XYZ file of C-alpha atoms in Angstrom:
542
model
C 0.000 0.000 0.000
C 3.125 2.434 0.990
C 4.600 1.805 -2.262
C 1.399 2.066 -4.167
C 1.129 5.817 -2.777
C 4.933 6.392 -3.346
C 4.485 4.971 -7.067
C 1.554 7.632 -7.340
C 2.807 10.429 -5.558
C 6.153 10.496 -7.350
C 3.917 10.377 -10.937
C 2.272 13.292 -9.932
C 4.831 15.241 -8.971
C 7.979 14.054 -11.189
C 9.367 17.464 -11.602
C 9.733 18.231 -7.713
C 11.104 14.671 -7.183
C 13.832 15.661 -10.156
C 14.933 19.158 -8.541
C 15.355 17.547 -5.469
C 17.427 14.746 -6.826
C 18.788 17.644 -9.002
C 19.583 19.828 -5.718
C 20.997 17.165 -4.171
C 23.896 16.648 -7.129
C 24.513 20.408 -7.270
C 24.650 20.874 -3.231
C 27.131 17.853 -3.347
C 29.063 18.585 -6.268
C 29.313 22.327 -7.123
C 32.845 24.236 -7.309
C 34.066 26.477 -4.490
C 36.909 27.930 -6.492
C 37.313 29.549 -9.492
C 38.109 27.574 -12.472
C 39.781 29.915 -14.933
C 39.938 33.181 -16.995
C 36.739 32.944 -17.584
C 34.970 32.911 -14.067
C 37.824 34.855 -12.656
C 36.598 37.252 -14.892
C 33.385 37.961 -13.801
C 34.447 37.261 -10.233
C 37.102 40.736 -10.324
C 34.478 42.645 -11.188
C 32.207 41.302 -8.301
C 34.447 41.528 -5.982
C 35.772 45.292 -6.283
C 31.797 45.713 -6.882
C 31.217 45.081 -3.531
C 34.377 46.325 -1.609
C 34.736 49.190 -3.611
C 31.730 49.971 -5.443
C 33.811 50.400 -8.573
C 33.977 48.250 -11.628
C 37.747 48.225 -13.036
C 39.650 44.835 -11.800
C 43.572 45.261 -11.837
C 43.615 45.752 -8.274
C 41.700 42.096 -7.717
C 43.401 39.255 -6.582
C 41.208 37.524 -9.776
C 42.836 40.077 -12.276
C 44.076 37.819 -15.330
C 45.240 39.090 -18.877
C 43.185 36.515 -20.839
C 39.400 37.656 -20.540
C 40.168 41.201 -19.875
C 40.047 44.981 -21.617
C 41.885 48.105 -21.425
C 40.113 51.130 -21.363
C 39.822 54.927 -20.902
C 42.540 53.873 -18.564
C 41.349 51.193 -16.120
C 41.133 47.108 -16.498
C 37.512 45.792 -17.387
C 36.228 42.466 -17.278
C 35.453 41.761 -21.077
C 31.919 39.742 -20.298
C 28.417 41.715 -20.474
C 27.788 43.164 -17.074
C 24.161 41.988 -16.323
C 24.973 38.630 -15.610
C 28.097 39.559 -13.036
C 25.747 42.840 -11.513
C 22.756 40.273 -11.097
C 25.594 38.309 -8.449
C 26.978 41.333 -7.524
C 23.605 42.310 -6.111
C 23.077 39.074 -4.066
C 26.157 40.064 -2.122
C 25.979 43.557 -2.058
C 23.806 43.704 1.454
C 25.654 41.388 2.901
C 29.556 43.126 1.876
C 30.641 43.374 5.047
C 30.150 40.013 6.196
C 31.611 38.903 2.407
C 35.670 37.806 1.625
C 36.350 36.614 -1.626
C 39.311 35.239 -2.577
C 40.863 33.131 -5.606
C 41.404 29.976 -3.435
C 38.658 27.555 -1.685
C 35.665 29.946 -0.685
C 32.024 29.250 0.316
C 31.060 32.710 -1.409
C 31.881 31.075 -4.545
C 30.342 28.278 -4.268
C 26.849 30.224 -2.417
C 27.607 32.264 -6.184
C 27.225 29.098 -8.043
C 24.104 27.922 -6.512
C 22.157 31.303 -6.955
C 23.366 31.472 -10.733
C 23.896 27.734 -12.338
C 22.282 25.963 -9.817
C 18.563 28.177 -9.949
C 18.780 28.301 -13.934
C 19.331 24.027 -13.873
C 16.443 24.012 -11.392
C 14.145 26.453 -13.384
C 14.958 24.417 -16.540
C 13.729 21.254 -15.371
C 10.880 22.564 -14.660
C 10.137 24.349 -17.579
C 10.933 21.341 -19.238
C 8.956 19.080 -17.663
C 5.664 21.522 -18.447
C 6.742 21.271 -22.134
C 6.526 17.319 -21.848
C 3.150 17.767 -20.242
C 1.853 19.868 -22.889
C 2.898 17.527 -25.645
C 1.740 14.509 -23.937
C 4.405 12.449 -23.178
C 4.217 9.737 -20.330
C 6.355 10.299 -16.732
C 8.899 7.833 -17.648
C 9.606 8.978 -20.980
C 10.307 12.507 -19.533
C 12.118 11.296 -16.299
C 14.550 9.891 -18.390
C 14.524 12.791 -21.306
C 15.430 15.381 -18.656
C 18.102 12.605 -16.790
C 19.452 12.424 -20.202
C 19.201 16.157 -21.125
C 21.110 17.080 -17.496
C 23.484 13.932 -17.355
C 23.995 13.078 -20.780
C 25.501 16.494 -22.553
C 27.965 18.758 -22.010
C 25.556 20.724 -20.012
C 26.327 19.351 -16.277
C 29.645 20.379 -16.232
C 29.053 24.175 -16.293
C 25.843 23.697 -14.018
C 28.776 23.512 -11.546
C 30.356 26.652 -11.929
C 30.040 29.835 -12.139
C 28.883 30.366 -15.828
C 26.024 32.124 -18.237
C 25.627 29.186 -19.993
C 22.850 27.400 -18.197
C 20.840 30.505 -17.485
C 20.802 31.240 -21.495
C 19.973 27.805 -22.147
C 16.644 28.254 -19.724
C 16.214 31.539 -21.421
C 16.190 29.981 -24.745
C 14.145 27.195 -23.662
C 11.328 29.586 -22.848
C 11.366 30.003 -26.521
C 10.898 26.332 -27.643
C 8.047 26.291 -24.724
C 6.779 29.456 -26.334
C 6.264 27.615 -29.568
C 4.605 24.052 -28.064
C 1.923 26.383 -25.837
C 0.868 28.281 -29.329
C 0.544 24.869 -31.026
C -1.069 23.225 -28.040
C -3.308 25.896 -26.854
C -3.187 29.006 -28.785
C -0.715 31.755 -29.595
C -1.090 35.038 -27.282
C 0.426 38.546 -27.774
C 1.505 37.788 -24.066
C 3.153 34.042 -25.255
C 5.377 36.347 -28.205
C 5.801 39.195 -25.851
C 7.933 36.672 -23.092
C 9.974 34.566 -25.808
C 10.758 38.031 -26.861
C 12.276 39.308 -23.881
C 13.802 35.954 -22.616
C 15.573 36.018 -25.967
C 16.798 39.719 -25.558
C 17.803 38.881 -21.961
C 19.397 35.510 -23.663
C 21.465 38.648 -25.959
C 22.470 40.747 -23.540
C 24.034 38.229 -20.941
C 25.852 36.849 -24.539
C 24.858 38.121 -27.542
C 24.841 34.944 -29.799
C 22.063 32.301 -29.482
C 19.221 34.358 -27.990
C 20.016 36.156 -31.808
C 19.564 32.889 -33.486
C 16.615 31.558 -32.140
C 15.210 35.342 -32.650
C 15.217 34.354 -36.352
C 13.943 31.396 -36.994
C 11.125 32.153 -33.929
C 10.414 35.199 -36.049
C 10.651 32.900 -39.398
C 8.364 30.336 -37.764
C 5.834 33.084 -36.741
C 5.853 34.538 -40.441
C 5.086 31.228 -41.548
C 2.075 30.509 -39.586
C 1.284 33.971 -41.111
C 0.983 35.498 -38.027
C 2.517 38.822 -38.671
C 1.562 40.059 -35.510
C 2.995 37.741 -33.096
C 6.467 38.039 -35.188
C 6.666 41.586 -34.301
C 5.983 41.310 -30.977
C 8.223 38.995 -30.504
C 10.532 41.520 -32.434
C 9.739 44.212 -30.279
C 9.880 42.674 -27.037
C 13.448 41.525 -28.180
C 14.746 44.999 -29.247
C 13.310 46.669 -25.796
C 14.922 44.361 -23.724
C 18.542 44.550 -25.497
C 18.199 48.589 -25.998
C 18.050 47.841 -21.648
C 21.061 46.173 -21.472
C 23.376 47.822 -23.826
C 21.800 50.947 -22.321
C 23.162 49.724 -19.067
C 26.606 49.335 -20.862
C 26.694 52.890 -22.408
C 26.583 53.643 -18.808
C 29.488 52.169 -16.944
C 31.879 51.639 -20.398
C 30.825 54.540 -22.239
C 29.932 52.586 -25.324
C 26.523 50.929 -26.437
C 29.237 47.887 -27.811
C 29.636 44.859 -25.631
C 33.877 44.506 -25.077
C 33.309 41.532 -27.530
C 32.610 43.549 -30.633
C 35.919 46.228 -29.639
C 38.807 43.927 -30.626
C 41.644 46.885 -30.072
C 40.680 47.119 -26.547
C 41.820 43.271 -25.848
C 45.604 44.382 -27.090
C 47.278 45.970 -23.903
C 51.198 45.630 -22.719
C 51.862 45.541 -18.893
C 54.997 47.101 -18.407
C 57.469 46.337 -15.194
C 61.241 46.902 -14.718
C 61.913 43.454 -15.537
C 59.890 42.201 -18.323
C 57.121 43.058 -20.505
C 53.694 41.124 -19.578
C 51.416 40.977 -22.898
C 47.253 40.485 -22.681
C 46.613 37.117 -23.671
C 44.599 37.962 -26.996
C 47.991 39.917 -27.935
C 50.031 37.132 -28.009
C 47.356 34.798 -29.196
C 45.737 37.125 -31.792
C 42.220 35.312 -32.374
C 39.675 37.824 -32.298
C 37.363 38.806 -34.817
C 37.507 42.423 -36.554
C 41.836 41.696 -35.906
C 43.835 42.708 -38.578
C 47.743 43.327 -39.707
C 47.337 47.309 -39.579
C 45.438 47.048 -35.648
C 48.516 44.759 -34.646
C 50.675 46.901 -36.038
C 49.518 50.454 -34.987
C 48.819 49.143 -31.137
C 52.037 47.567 -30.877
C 53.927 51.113 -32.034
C 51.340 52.847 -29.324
C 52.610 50.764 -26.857
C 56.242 50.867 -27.420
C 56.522 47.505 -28.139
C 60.421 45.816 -29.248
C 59.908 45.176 -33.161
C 60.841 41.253 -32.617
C 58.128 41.098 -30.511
C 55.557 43.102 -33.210
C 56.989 40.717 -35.397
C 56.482 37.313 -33.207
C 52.803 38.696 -32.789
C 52.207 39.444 -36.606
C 53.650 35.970 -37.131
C 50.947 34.356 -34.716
C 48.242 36.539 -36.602
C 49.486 34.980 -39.659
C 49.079 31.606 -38.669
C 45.501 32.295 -36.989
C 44.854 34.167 -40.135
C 45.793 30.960 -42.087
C 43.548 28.411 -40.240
C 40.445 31.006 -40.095
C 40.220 30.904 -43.932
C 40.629 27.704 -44.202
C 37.158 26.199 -43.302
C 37.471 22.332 -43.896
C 40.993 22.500 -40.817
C 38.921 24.783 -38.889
C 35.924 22.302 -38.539
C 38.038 19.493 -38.090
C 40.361 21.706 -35.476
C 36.639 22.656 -33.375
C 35.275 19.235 -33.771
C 38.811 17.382 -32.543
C 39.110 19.932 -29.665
C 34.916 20.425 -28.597
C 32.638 19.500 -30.787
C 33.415 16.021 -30.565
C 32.014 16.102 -26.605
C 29.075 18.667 -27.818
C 27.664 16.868 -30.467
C 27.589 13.654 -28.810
C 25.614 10.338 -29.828
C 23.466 11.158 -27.947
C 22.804 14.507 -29.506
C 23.064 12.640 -33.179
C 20.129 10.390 -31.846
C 18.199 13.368 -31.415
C 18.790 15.205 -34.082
C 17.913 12.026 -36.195
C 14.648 11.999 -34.206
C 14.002 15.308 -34.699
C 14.382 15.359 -38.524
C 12.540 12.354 -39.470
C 9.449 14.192 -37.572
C 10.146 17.150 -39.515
C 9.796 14.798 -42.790
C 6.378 13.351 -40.848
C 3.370 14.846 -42.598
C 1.252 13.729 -39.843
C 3.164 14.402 -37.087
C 1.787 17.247 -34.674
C 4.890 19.531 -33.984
C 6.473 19.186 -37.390
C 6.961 22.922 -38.057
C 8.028 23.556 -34.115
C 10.681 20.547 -35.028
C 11.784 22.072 -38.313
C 12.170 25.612 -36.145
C 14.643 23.602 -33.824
C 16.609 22.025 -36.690
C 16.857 25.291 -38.481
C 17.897 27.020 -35.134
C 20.621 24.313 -34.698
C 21.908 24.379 -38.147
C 22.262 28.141 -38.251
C 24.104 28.504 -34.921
C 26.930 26.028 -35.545
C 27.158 27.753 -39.390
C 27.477 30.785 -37.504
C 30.491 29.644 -35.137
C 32.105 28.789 -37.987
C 31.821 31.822 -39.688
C 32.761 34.482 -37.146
C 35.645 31.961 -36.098
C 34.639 31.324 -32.716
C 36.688 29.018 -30.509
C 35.607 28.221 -26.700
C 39.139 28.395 -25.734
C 39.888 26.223 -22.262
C 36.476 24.538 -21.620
C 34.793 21.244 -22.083
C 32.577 20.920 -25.165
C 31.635 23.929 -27.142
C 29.903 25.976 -24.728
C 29.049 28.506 -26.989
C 26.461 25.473 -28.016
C 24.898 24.617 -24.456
C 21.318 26.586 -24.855
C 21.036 24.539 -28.008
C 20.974 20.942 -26.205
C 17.899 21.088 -23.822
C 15.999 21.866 -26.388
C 17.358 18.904 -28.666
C 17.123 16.160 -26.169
C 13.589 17.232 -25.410
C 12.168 17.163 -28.688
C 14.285 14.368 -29.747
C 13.401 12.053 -26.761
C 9.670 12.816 -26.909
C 10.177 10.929 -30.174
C 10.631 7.720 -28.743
C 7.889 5.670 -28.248
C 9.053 2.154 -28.352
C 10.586 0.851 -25.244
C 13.263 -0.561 -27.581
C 13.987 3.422 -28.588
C 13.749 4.207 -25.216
C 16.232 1.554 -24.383
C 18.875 3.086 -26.577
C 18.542 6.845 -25.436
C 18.575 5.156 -21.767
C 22.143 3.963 -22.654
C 23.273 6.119 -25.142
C 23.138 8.937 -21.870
C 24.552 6.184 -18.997
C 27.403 5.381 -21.083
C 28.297 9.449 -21.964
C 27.536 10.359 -18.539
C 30.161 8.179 -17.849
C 32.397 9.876 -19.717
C 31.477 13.568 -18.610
C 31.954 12.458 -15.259
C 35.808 13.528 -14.699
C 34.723 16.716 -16.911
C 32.521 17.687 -14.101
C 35.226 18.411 -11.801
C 37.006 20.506 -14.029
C 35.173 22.256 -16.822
C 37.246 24.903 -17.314
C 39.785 22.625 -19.539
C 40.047 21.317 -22.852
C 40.629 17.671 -22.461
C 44.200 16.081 -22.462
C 45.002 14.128 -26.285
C 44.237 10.623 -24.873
C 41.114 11.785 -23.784
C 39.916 13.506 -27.044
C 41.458 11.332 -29.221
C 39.487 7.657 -27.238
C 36.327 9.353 -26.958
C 36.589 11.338 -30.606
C 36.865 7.781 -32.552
C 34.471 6.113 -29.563
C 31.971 8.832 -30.528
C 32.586 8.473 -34.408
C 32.452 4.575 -33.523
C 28.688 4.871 -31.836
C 27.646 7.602 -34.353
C 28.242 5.114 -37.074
C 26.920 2.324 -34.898
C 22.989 4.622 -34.518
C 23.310 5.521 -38.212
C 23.220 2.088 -39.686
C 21.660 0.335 -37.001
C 18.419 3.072 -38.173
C 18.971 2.359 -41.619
C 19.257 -1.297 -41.407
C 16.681 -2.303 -38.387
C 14.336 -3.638 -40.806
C 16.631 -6.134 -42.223
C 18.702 -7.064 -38.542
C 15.379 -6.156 -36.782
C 16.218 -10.070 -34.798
C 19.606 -9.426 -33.586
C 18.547 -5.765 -33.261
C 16.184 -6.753 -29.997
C 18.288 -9.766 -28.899
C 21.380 -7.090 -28.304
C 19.237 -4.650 -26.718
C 17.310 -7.422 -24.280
C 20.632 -8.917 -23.477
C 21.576 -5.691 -21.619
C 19.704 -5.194 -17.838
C 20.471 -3.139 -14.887
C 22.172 -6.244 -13.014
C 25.132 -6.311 -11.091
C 27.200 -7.204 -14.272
C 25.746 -4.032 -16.186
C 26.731 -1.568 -12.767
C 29.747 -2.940 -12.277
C 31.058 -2.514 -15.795
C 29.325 1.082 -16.024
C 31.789 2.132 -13.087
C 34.641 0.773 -14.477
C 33.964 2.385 -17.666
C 33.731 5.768 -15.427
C 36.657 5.312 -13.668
C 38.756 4.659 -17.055
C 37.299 7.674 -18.672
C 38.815 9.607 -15.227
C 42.302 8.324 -15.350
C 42.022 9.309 -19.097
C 40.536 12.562 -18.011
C 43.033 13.331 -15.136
C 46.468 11.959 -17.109
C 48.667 15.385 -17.647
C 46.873 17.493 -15.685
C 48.896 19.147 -12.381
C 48.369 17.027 -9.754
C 47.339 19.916 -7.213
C 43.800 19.627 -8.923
C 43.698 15.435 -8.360
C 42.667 15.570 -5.114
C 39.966 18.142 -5.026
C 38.190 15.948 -8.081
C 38.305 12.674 -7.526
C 35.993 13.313 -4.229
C 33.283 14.942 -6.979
C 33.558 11.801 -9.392
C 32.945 9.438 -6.568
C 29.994 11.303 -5.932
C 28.738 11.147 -8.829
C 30.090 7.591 -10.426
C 27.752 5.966 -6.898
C 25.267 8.212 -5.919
C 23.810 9.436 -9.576
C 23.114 6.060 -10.953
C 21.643 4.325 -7.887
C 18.530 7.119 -7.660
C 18.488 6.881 -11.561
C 17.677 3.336 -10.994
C 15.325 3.540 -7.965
C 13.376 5.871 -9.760
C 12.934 4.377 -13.280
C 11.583 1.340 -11.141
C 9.070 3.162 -9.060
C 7.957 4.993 -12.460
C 8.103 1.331 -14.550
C 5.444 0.639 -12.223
C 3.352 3.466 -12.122
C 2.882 3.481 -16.112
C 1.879 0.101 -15.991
């Protein structure tokens, strides 16, 4: 009788049963010190926020010369301000009582539960309301969000202190936008909130909120509703006027720091040595050319071998930018490999054949999503843009909630659902070591096993879909043949603890210790409520 209520309460309320198990990972598991440039960025400019009440870093103890500006005579942190002033804001009352420093600190990590942690929490919801509305059963979505959280390159960086996740649950509000106009009916109000969500989605980084902008815009125009489509326009323009308004104010300039190359070039200048920004000496920006190099390195008084070692570097950046076919294969070898996972693939073959499905429901909703996807990784090639020291393309994380979702509500067979179940155990496995350390692109033997593993099992969901009908036999005997026994969790963890020591070879051994604690965690405690719950819920659909 106890388990009968259980079994009943838990399908009722799947989503609060998820954010708890989800709260319990992040409360275990989150960072409490920075990870790089790129949180250390954000985190000068919070601190001297809230000490000092000013806004220019080279006085913090996070001050780096990677994601960093120069201007009108102070140091800057390069990233949009909203996101940073929205934690800056948190801590301002409490200031007194706050010390931040670069080494172990429960500030940081309170920082990364009010940020990452509330936009992975919000998310699930929001997801699990979409899965309603489109009518899929509580298993089904138990294990689409398990796989959308645990399976992609999105649970790293809901560990950290990072944008990533909260544009990923602003973008999300656009593909839930979409489903509540098929599914009940499209409201000024509906257009007005995917407008601003996407404009918010802009201003924190202006890149994917853009994207999905256009094709929600394209998909509105093609439903013919022209009113809706400039709503949604509107909304979007308001909202980013806001927030480069807010940057006119403390930069004096309407321009994000991402779109003002020159400022990136800066020369710190001691008795001893000359200390270059990052960017200078590593000349990958877009808008860079010869004659910028050139007249900022005579502004700065810079020795002509080093103008010249720096033109050199251009050249060679220069080189591999125009050279599209060695930079996709240099962004899939280094990221896109762990992005675009088989996962992913499995999805995206999902979501296409429903776009080619005359009768399914959410064809043109599907088609908006494949269009959205195609057009943002076109667009990364195009304006050259490399994640630098992270795992995955992060750039790409907004994009993958929304693919697992629709492609998982796709599966109706529990064969299909068999595969996606493993498909995300066996990457989670593999994302596992990545967890503890985000901020880092993975060592060779890492990339270069799981690169020709993920080509392997790409391969492997390609012709197993195009051949089912003909090895439909062996097909089921394969997929039967594999249960969650003792055999299948014991092989599972040894699979996680190779991809660690692949994950952990080369890297300084200072970081060992604080990680492996974080894998354990998360190699034993993850799978055994995975498996507890898909039990309870096996029962309750039956």
């Amino acid at each position: 009788m106890n388990s009968g209520i259980l079994r009943l309460r838990l399908s009722r309320s799947l989503p609060f049963f998820l954010a708890a198990a989800l709260v319990l990972i992040i409360i275990l598991t989150s960072h409490t010190r920075i990870g790089g440039s790129h949180d250390g960025s954000r985190m000068a400019m919070i601190e001297k926020k809230i000490k000092k009440n000013v806004i220019w870093t080279e006085t913090s103890a996070f001050f780096n010369t990677v994601d960093m500006v120069y201007d009108h005579g102070h140091f800057y942190s390069d990233k949009p301000p909203v996101f940073t002033l929205y934690t800056a804001g948190l801590l301002y009352p409490f200031r007194h009582w706050v010390h931040i420093t670069p080494n172990d600190s429960l500030i940081y990590y309170l920082i990364v539960l009010s940020s990452a942690g509330i936009s992975a929490l919000g998310l699930i919801f929001l997801m699990a309301y979409v899965l309603e509305l489109m009518g899929a059963e509580k298993r089904l979505t138990f294990h689409i969000l398990s796989g959308s959280v645990l399976g992609t390159a999105t649970l790293p960086f809901m560990l950290t202190y990072a944008s990533h996740l909260t544009e990923a649950l602003l973008c999300f509000v656009s593909f839930a936008g979409l489903i509540y106009c098929r599914t009940k009916k499209g409201t000024m109000k509906i257009a007005l909130l995917m407008g601003a969500a996407l404009g918010l989605s802009t201003v924190i980084h202006p890149f994917m909120g853009c994207v999905f902008l256009a094709t929600g815009g394209l998909y509105f125009l093609i439903r013919k509703n022209l009113t809706l489509a400039v709503a949604l326009g509107l909304s979007f323009v308001f909202v980013v006027f806001l927030g480069f308004g807010l940057n006119r104010i403390l930069f004096q300039s309407w321009r994000p720091y991402y779109f003002d190359p020159v400022k990136y070039l800066y020369a710190i200048k001691t008795d001893k040595k000359i200390m270059l920004s990052g960017f200078f000496m590593d000349p990958k920006l877009r808008g860079l050319t010869r004659e910028i190099l050139i007249q900022r390195s005579e502004e700065l008084g810079l020795p002509k071998n080093l103008e010249r070692y720096i033109l050199g570097r251009f050249e060679i950046e220069s080189g591999q930018k125009h050279d599209h076919a060695g930079f996709v294969v240099h962004k899939w070898t280094e990221w896109d490999f762990a992005t675009f996972s088989p996962l992913i693939l499995f999805c995206c073959i999902s979501i296409l054949l429903s776009c080619l499905s005359r009768s399914f429901r959410y064809r043109l909703e599907y088609a908006w999503i494949f269009a959205s996807m195609l057009m943002a990784y076109l667009m990364t090639i195009y304006f050259g843009s490399l994640p630098g020291s992270s795992y995955g393309n992060r750039y790409l994380i907004p994009l993958l909630p929304v693919i697992v979702t629709a492609g998982g509500f796709c599966q109706t067979s529990e064969k299909r659902k068999k595969v996606m179940i493993i498909l995300y155990l066996i990457l989670f496995a593999s994302i596992i070591p990545a967890a503890s350390r985000p901020w880092n692109t993975p060592n060779p033997a890492y990339r270069i096993f799981n690169m020709y593993f993920t080509a392997g099992l790409d391969l492997l969901i390609v012709v197993a879909w195009a051949l089912k009908s003909k090895f439909q036999h062996y097909y089921e005997i394969i997929l039967d043949s594999i249960r969650p026994n003792l055999l299948f969790n014991l092989l599972w963890v040894l699979w996680a603890v190779f991809q660690c020591c692949l994950y952990f070879k080369n890297l300084p051994e200072v970081f060992i210790p604080r990680m492996i604690p974080r894998s354990l965690i998360l190699m034993l405690v993850v799978p055994a409520v995975l498996m507890m719950m898909d039990r309870l819920l096996r029962k309750s659909d039956a």
